[in-house]
Short mmCIF file of C-alpha atoms in Angstrom, two decimals:
data_model
loop_
_atom_site.label_atom_id
_atom_site.label_comp_id
_atom_site.label_asym_id
_atom_site.label_seq_id
_atom_site.Cartn_x
_atom_site.Cartn_y
_atom_site.Cartn_z
CA MET A 230 47.28 -74.90 79.88
CA SER A 231 43.91 -75.62 81.40
CA LEU A 232 41.02 -73.30 80.83
CA PRO A 233 38.90 -71.96 83.70
CA PRO A 234 35.82 -73.92 84.73
CA VAL A 235 32.29 -73.10 83.61
CA ILE A 236 29.14 -73.45 85.69
CA LEU A 237 27.03 -76.40 84.56
CA VAL A 238 23.30 -75.68 84.89
CA ASN A 239 19.94 -77.31 84.28
CA GLU A 240 17.26 -75.88 81.98
CA LYS A 241 16.16 -73.51 84.80
CA ASP A 242 19.71 -72.08 85.10
CA GLU A 243 20.22 -73.80 88.46
CA PRO A 244 23.86 -74.81 89.06
CA VAL A 245 24.51 -78.56 88.97
CA GLY A 246 28.34 -78.54 89.02
CA THR A 247 31.41 -77.17 87.30
CA MET A 248 33.67 -78.42 84.53
CA GLU A 249 36.74 -77.20 82.66
CA LYS A 250 35.55 -75.04 79.74
CA LEU A 251 36.96 -77.10 76.87
CA GLU A 252 35.64 -80.36 78.33
CA ALA A 253 32.15 -78.85 78.72
CA HIS A 254 32.25 -77.82 75.05
CA GLN A 255 33.56 -81.22 73.96
CA LYS A 256 30.73 -82.97 75.84
CA GLY A 257 28.11 -80.39 74.85
CA LEU A 258 26.89 -79.90 78.42
CA LEU A 259 24.55 -77.03 79.29
CA HIS A 260 26.45 -74.25 81.06
CA ARG A 261 25.97 -70.63 82.06
CA ALA A 262 27.21 -67.83 79.80
CA PHE A 263 26.57 -64.17 79.09
CA SER A 264 26.50 -61.83 76.10
CA VAL A 265 27.06 -58.08 76.43
CA PHE A 266 25.63 -55.67 73.86
CA VAL A 267 26.80 -52.05 73.98
CA ILE A 268 25.31 -49.13 72.09
CA ASN A 269 26.41 -45.52 71.92
CA ASP A 270 24.27 -42.41 72.28
CA SER A 271 23.60 -42.51 68.52
CA GLY A 272 22.01 -45.95 68.89
CA LYS A 273 24.85 -47.70 67.06
CA MET A 274 25.89 -51.09 68.39
CA LEU A 275 29.51 -52.02 69.05
CA LEU A 276 30.35 -55.31 67.33
CA GLN A 277 33.55 -57.30 67.58
CA GLN A 278 35.14 -59.69 65.15
CA ARG A 279 36.40 -62.64 67.16
CA ALA A 280 40.12 -63.35 66.88
CA ALA A 281 40.82 -65.87 64.13
CA ASP A 282 42.37 -68.41 66.49
CA LYS A 283 39.48 -68.57 69.01
CA TYR A 284 38.53 -72.16 69.86
CA HIS A 285 35.29 -71.76 67.89
CA SER A 286 33.67 -69.11 65.69
CA GLY A 287 37.05 -67.48 65.02
CA GLY A 288 36.89 -64.53 62.62
CA LEU A 289 33.12 -64.16 62.94
CA TRP A 290 31.37 -60.93 63.94
CA THR A 291 29.30 -60.88 67.10
CA ASN A 292 28.09 -58.76 70.00
CA THR A 293 30.41 -56.52 72.02
CA CYS A 294 31.61 -59.20 74.44
CA CYS A 295 30.67 -62.68 75.60
CA SER A 296 32.07 -65.24 77.99
CA HIS A 297 31.29 -67.45 80.97
CA GLN A 298 30.73 -66.69 84.62
CA LEU A 299 33.31 -68.26 86.95
CA PRO A 300 32.17 -70.45 89.84
CA GLY A 301 30.95 -68.13 92.62
CA GLU A 302 30.78 -65.11 90.27
CA ASP A 303 27.45 -63.45 89.53
CA THR A 304 26.51 -62.38 86.02
CA PRO A 305 27.01 -58.60 86.41
CA THR A 306 30.48 -59.07 87.95
CA ALA A 307 31.48 -61.49 85.17
CA ALA A 308 30.15 -59.19 82.45
CA HIS A 309 32.04 -56.15 83.77
CA ARG A 310 35.23 -58.22 84.17
CA ARG A 311 35.16 -59.55 80.61
CA LEU A 312 34.08 -56.27 79.03
CA ALA A 313 37.19 -54.62 80.52
CA GLU A 314 39.43 -57.57 79.58
CA GLU A 315 38.16 -58.00 76.00
CA MET A 316 37.25 -54.46 74.95
CA GLY A 317 39.31 -52.25 77.25
CA PHE A 318 36.44 -50.35 78.85
CA ASP A 319 33.57 -50.76 81.29
CA CYS A 320 30.12 -49.17 81.49
CA PRO A 321 26.86 -49.64 83.40
CA LEU A 322 25.05 -52.81 82.30
CA GLU A 323 21.47 -54.00 82.66
CA GLU A 324 20.41 -57.63 82.25
CA ILE A 325 17.59 -57.68 79.68
CA PHE A 326 16.74 -61.36 79.03
CA SER A 327 18.18 -64.85 78.84
CA PHE A 328 17.86 -67.73 76.38
CA SER A 329 19.26 -71.20 75.78
CA TYR A 330 20.78 -72.41 72.55
CA ARG A 331 22.81 -75.31 71.22
CA ALA A 332 25.20 -75.12 68.26
CA GLU A 333 27.56 -77.81 66.98
CA PHE A 334 30.77 -76.73 65.25
CA ASP A 335 32.91 -78.41 62.60
CA ASN A 336 35.78 -78.83 65.07
CA GLY A 337 33.72 -81.20 67.25
CA LEU A 338 32.88 -78.63 69.92
CA THR A 339 29.31 -77.83 70.96
CA GLU A 340 27.99 -74.65 72.50
CA ASN A 341 25.12 -75.53 74.82
CA GLU A 342 24.53 -72.40 76.81
CA PHE A 343 22.06 -70.70 79.10
CA ASP A 344 22.97 -67.18 77.97
CA HIS A 345 22.26 -64.03 80.01
CA VAL A 346 22.03 -60.92 77.80
CA LEU A 347 23.11 -57.53 79.14
CA LEU A 348 22.89 -54.08 77.56
CA GLY A 349 25.02 -51.00 78.19
CA THR A 350 25.66 -47.57 76.72
CA TYR A 351 29.19 -46.28 76.13
CA ASN A 352 30.70 -43.43 74.07
CA GLY A 353 34.41 -43.53 74.89
CA PRO A 354 37.47 -45.19 73.38
CA VAL A 355 37.58 -48.91 72.67
CA GLN A 356 40.89 -50.72 73.22
CA PRO A 357 40.30 -54.42 72.53
CA ASP A 358 42.67 -57.22 73.50
CA ALA A 359 44.16 -58.44 70.20
CA ALA A 360 44.23 -62.02 71.51
CA GLU A 361 40.42 -61.88 71.80
CA VAL A 362 39.28 -59.37 69.18
CA GLN A 363 40.44 -59.05 65.58
CA ALA A 364 38.43 -55.90 64.76
CA HIS A 365 35.50 -53.84 66.00
CA LYS A 366 32.96 -51.41 64.56
CA PHE A 367 29.80 -49.50 65.43
CA LEU A 368 26.79 -50.15 63.18
CA SER A 369 23.17 -48.98 63.30
CA LEU A 370 20.56 -51.63 64.04
CA ASN A 371 19.34 -51.41 60.44
CA GLU A 372 22.88 -51.84 59.10
CA ILE A 373 23.22 -54.96 61.24
CA ARG A 374 19.89 -56.32 59.97
CA GLU A 375 21.07 -55.77 56.38
CA GLU A 376 24.40 -57.48 57.14
CA LEU A 377 22.66 -60.49 58.70
CA ILE A 378 20.57 -60.92 55.55
CA ALA A 379 23.40 -60.29 53.06
CA HIS A 380 26.17 -62.18 54.92
CA PRO A 381 24.65 -64.48 57.57
CA GLY A 382 27.75 -66.70 57.65
CA ASN A 383 29.88 -63.77 58.88
CA TYR A 384 28.09 -63.75 62.27
CA THR A 385 28.08 -66.11 65.24
CA HIS A 386 25.22 -68.50 65.85
CA TRP A 387 24.19 -66.86 69.14
CA PHE A 388 24.23 -63.37 67.61
CA HIS A 389 21.53 -64.42 65.12
CA ILE A 390 19.35 -65.48 68.07
CA ALA A 391 20.00 -62.61 70.50
CA PHE A 392 20.20 -59.64 68.12
CA PRO A 393 16.49 -59.47 67.11
CA LYS A 394 15.44 -59.53 70.78
CA ILE A 395 17.93 -56.91 71.95
CA ALA A 396 17.21 -54.70 68.91
CA ALA A 397 13.47 -54.83 69.67
CA PHE A 398 14.18 -53.85 73.28
CA ILE A 399 16.41 -50.93 72.20
CA GLU A 400 13.86 -49.69 69.67
CA ALA A 401 10.98 -49.95 72.16
CA ARG A 402 13.03 -47.87 74.55
CA GLY A 403 13.64 -45.27 71.85
CA ASN A 404 17.40 -45.53 71.26
CA ASP A 405 17.33 -46.06 67.48
#
């Protein structure tokens, strides 16, 4: 089974080609991705625990949803598509910031992503796809901060980078 292609980009997020997802991670090539963070009206953030058999970072806790844009697909469309597929709901999303990061994993794969971060608010039921998500929970921003200090190895690499920025944005806006 071949995985869908990812969009290869340069450091300015300009497309330079496409490549099958696993190959891009094996070669560690910079590609476009997105991370969705969802909070509820109480300011608690919805986290997911990645399914144990994911190709990397299996069993780790992270933001609500993350994935890759398909060739020809803009970031908002991709984010709404994957939020519905992974978590079983959709909600309005706003792109807040982007960042690049590189992380090498023990299995030989490398995440080298230009990551677009989106934020949404949602208060309804969550029905995650068990093939993607092992568990989910809502935590306050302070509970997440405490968790990151007490158990940093339980969270994905990109979550450690994106969470402080998104939390600062949420708090500045007055949702915590």
